[in-house]
XYZ file of C-alpha atoms in Angstrom:
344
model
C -93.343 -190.707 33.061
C -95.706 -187.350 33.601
C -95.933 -184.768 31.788
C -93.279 -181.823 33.291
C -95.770 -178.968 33.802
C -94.551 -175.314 34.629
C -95.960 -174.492 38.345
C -94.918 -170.934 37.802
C -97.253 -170.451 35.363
C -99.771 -172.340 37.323
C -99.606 -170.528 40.417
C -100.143 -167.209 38.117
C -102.797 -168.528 36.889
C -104.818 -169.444 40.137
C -104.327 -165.506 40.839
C -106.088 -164.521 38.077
C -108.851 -162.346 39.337
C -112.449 -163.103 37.905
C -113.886 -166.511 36.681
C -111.727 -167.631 33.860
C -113.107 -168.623 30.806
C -113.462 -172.553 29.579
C -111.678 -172.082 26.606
C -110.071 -170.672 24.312
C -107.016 -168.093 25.160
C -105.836 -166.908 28.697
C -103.633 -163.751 28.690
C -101.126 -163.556 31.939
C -100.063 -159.964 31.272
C -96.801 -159.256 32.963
C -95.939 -155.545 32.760
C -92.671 -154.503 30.718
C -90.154 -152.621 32.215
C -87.464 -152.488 29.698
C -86.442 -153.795 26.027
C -90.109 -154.026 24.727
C -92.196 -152.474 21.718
C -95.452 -151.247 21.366
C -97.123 -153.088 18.797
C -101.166 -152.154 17.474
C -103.524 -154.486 17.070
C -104.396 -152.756 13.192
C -101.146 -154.600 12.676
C -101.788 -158.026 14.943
C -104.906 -158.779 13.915
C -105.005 -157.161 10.088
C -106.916 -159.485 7.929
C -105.121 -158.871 5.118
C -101.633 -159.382 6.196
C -99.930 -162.795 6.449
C -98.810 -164.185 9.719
C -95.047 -164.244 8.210
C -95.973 -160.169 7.415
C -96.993 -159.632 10.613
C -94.261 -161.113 12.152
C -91.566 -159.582 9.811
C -93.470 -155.910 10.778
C -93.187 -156.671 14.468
C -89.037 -157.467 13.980
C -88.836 -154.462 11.674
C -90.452 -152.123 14.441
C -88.565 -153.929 17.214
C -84.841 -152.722 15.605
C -83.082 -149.735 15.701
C -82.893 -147.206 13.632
C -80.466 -147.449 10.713
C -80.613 -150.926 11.152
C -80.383 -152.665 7.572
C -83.568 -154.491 6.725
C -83.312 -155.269 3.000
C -83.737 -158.853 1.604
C -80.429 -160.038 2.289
C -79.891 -158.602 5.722
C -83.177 -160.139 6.640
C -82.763 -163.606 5.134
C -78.934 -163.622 7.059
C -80.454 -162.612 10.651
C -83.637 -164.887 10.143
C -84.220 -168.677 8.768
C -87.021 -168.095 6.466
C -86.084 -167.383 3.063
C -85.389 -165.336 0.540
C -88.407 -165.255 -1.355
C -90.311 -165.665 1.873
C -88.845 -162.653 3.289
C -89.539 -161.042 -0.525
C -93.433 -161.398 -0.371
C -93.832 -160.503 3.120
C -92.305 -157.002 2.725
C -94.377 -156.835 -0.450
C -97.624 -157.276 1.467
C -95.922 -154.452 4.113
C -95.452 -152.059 1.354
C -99.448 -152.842 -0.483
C -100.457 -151.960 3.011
C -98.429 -148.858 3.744
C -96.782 -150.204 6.522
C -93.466 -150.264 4.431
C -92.464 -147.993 1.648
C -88.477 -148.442 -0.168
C -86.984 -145.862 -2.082
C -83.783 -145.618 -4.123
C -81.241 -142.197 -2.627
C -78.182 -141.235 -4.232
C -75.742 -140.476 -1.601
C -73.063 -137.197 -1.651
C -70.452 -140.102 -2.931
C -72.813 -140.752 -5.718
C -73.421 -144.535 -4.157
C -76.743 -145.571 -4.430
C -78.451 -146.865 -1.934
C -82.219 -148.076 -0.890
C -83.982 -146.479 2.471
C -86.242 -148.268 4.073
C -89.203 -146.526 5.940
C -91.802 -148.198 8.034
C -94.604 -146.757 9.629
C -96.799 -148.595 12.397
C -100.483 -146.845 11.640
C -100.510 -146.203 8.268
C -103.901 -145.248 8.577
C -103.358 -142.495 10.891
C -101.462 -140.589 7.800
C -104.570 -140.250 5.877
C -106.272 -138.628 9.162
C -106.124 -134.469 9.217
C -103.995 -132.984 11.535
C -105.003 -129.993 13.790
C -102.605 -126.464 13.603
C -100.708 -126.691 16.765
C -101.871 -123.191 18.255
C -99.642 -120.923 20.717
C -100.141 -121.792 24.683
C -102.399 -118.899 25.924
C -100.058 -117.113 29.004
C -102.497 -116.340 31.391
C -103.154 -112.727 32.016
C -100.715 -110.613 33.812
C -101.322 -110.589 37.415
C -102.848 -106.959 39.073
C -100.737 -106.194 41.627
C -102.959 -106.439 44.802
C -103.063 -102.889 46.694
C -102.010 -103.969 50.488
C -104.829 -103.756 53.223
C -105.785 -100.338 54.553
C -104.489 -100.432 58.344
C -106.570 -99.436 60.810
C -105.328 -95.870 62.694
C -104.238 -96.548 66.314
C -106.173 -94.775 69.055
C -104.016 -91.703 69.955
C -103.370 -90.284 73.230
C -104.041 -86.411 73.025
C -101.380 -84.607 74.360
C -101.641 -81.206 76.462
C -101.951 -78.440 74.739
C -98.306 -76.539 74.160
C -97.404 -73.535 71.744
C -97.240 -74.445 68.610
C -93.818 -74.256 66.812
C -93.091 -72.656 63.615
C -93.753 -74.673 60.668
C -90.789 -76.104 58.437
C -90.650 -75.884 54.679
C -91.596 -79.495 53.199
C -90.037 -80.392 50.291
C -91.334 -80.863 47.079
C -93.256 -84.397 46.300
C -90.630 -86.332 44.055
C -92.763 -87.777 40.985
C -92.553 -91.650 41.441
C -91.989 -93.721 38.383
C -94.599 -96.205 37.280
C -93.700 -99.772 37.677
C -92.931 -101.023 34.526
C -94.839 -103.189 32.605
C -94.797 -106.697 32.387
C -92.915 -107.971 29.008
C -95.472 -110.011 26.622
C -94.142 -113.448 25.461
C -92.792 -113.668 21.814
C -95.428 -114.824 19.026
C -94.591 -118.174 18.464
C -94.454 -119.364 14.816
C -97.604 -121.490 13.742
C -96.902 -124.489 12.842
C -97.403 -125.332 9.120
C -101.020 -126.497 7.636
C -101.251 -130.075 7.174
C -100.690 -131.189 3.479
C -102.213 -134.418 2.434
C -100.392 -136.546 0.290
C -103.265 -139.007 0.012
C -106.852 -138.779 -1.275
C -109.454 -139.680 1.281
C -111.342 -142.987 0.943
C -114.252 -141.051 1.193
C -113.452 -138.202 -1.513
C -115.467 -137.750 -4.351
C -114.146 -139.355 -7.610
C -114.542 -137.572 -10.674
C -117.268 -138.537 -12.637
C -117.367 -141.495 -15.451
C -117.347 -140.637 -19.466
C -120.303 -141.065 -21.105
C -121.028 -144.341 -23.456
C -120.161 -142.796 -27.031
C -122.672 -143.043 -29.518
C -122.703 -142.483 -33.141
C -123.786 -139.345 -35.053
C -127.390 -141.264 -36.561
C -127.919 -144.989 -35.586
C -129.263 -146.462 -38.244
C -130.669 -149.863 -38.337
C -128.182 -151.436 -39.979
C -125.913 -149.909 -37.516
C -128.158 -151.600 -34.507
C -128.235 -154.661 -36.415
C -124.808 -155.304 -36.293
C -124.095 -153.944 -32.923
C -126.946 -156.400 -30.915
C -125.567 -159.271 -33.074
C -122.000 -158.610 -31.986
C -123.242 -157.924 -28.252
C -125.427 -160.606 -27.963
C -122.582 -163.361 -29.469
C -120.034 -162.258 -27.154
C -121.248 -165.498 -24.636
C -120.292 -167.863 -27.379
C -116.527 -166.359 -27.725
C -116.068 -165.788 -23.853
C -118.528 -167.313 -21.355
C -118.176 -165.050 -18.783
C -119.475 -162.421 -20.903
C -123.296 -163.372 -20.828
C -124.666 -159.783 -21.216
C -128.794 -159.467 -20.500
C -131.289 -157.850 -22.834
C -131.638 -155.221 -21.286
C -127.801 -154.255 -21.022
C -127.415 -155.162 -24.977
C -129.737 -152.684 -25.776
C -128.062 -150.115 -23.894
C -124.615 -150.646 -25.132
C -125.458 -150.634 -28.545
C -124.806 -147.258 -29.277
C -121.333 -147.545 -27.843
C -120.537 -150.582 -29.999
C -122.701 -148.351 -33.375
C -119.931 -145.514 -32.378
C -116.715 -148.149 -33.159
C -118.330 -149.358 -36.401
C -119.081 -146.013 -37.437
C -115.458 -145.523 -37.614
C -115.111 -148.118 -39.631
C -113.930 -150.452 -37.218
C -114.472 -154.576 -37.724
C -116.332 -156.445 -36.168
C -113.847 -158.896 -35.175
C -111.587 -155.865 -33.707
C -114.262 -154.804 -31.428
C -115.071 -158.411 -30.226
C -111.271 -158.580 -29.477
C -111.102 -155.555 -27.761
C -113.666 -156.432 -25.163
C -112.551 -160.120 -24.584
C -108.662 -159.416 -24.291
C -107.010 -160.018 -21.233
C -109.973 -159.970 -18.978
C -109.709 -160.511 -15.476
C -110.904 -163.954 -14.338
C -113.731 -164.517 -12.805
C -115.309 -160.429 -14.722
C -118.052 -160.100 -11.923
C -119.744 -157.100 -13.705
C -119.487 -158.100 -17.480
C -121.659 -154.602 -18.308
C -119.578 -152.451 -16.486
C -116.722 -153.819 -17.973
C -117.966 -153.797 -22.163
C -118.923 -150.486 -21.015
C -115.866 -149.000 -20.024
C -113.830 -150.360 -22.838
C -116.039 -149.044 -25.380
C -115.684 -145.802 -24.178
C -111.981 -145.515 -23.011
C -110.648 -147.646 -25.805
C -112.752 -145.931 -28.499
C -110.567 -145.174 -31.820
C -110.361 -141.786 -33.298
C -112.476 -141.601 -36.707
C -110.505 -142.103 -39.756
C -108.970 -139.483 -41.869
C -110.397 -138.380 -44.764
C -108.491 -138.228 -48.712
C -107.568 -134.368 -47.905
C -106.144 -135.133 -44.927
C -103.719 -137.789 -46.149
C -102.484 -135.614 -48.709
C -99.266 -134.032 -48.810
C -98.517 -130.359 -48.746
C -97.253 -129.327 -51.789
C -93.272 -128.720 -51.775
C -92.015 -125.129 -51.570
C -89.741 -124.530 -54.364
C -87.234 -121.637 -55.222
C -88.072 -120.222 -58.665
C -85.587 -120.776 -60.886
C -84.448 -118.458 -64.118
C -83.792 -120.637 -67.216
C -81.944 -120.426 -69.718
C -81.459 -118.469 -72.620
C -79.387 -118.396 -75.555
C -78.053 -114.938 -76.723
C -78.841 -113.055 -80.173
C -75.451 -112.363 -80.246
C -72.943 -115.020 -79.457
C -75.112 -117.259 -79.035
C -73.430 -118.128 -75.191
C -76.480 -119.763 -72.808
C -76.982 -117.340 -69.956
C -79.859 -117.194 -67.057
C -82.605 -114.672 -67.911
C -86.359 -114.456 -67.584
C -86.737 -113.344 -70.727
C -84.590 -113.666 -74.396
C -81.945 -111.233 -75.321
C -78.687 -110.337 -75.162
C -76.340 -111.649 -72.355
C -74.075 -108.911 -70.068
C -70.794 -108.954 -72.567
C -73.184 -108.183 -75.592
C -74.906 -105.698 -73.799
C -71.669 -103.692 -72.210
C -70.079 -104.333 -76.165
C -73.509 -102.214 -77.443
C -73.123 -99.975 -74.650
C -69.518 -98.741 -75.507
C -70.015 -98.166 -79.290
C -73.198 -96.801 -78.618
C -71.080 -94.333 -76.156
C -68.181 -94.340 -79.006
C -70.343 -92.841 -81.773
């Protein structure tokens, strides 16, 4: 039994204008007139997006809004998975197509709003100040033609009658003006939210070096460099680069940090395969450098605040203890003295 072949789409393809090609694709474009979506080809053919991302952007941009497109509604409408569903949105959102964000509503529910754009690229792009429509000028009114005076048939001549009083010439007001349009409110500047790719990044710290290297100092520092290939092989440094890194590493011993410290410091959780080993020594010597150690007077302690305190005395006369800076009498002697003194 044949093959059952569609003859509709055959006869639309013999009307194909143009020679058609001998392979590949052949698009019969059929133009939409309702329930259809305009989809870019940034998002068809990005090479960075999956085909399940793609597809999952193109259903996203097809719904409604305030349709629910989290995980769950997604994995309940469609037959790919959770998980599936999961990493494609997480492509989406690396991407900028997709961005979720957690809203508290007026109930004090929580809830997570989805927002998809379909050229994120476009955002990055300045936008021009929408300016006012220019009204064209007011129009001059247009004086009407001069006529031309009729040829007059002179009459005979007859006495003249007496002249009547004319009135006086009523001033005419001026027509008035034409009203100007409002000023329209410009629309605000454009803010952006993003950096440029193309704006300049601020510039890199320099290596740190130590206050003298001394040779023992470089000794050290090229043996520790140049070893680091036998701990981690991906960190084969060259001559050249040893040499100039070995102020950075004379800087960490300087402040008296080991040897073995440093060498685990650079080799910790690197990134696998480290394409630019000298790059990446050099910018952990500098960002991860430690601050020098304190010295004895720093470590020591304030010295405690203390309230002076008046000791104790014993008195000449009773021989009670009572506070005073100095030895004597206590209060009862003294106010005993005091009245016999006043007595006699």
């Amino acid at each position: 039994m044949d093959t059952s072949q569609n003859t509709a789409l055959l006869r639309a393809l013999t009307e194909l204008p143009g020679p058609l090609p001998a392979r590949g694709v052949i698009h019969i474009a059929i133009r939409h007139t309702d329930r259809f979506t305009v989809v870019g080809n940034d998002l068809a053919q990005h090479p960075g997006l999956s085909t399940t991302a793609v597809g999952f952007a193109v259903r996203i941009q097809s719904l409604p809004q305030g349709t629910e497109v989290g995980i769950k509604a997604l994995a309940a409408r469609f037959s790919e998975g959770e998980k599936l569903i999961a990493a494609a949105l997480r492509e989406l959102e690396t991407h900028g197509y997709l961005q979720r964000a957690r809203t508290r509503l007026p109930n004090g529910r929580i809830v997570t709003r989805t927002v998809f754009c379909n050229q994120p690229a476009a955002l990055l792009r300045p936008r021009a100040a929408a300016t006012p429509p220019q009204l064209p000028p007011a129009a001059r009114p247009i004086a009407p033609p001069a006529l031309m005076p009729e040829p007059t048939v002179e009459p005979e001549a007859s006495p003249e009658p007496e002249p009547e009083p004319t009135p006086d010439p009523v001033a005419t007001p001026d027509p008035p003006a034409p009203l100007a349009a409002p000023p329209q409110a410009a629309a605000p500047p454009f803010v952006r939210l993003v950096p440029p790719p193309t704006a300049p990044k601020p510039p890199r710290p320099p290596l740190p070096r130590p206050r003298e290297l001394t040779p023992e100092l470089e000794r050290i520092s090229t043996a520790l460099l140049s070893d680091l290939r036998h701990h981690a092989p991906q960190f084969t440094l060259s001559e050249e680069h040893v040499r100039e890194l070995v102020p950075g590493v004379a800087a960490w011993l300087e402040r008296d940090a080991h040897p073995d410290t440093i060498r685990h410091t650079l080799t910790i959780n690197a990134p696998e395969p480290v394409n630019y080993p000298y790059q990446f020594v050099k910018h952990r010597l500098t960002v991860l450098l430690p601050p020098p150690l304190p010295g004895a007077h720093d470590l020591t302690p304030p010295p405690a605040r203390r309230n002076p305190v008046t000791p104790f005395q014993t008195c000449d006369g009773c021989e009670r203890a009572f506070r005073a800076p100095t030895p004597g009498h206590c209060r009862d002697c003294r106010t005993e003295d005091e009245q016999r003194a006043t007595a006699a």
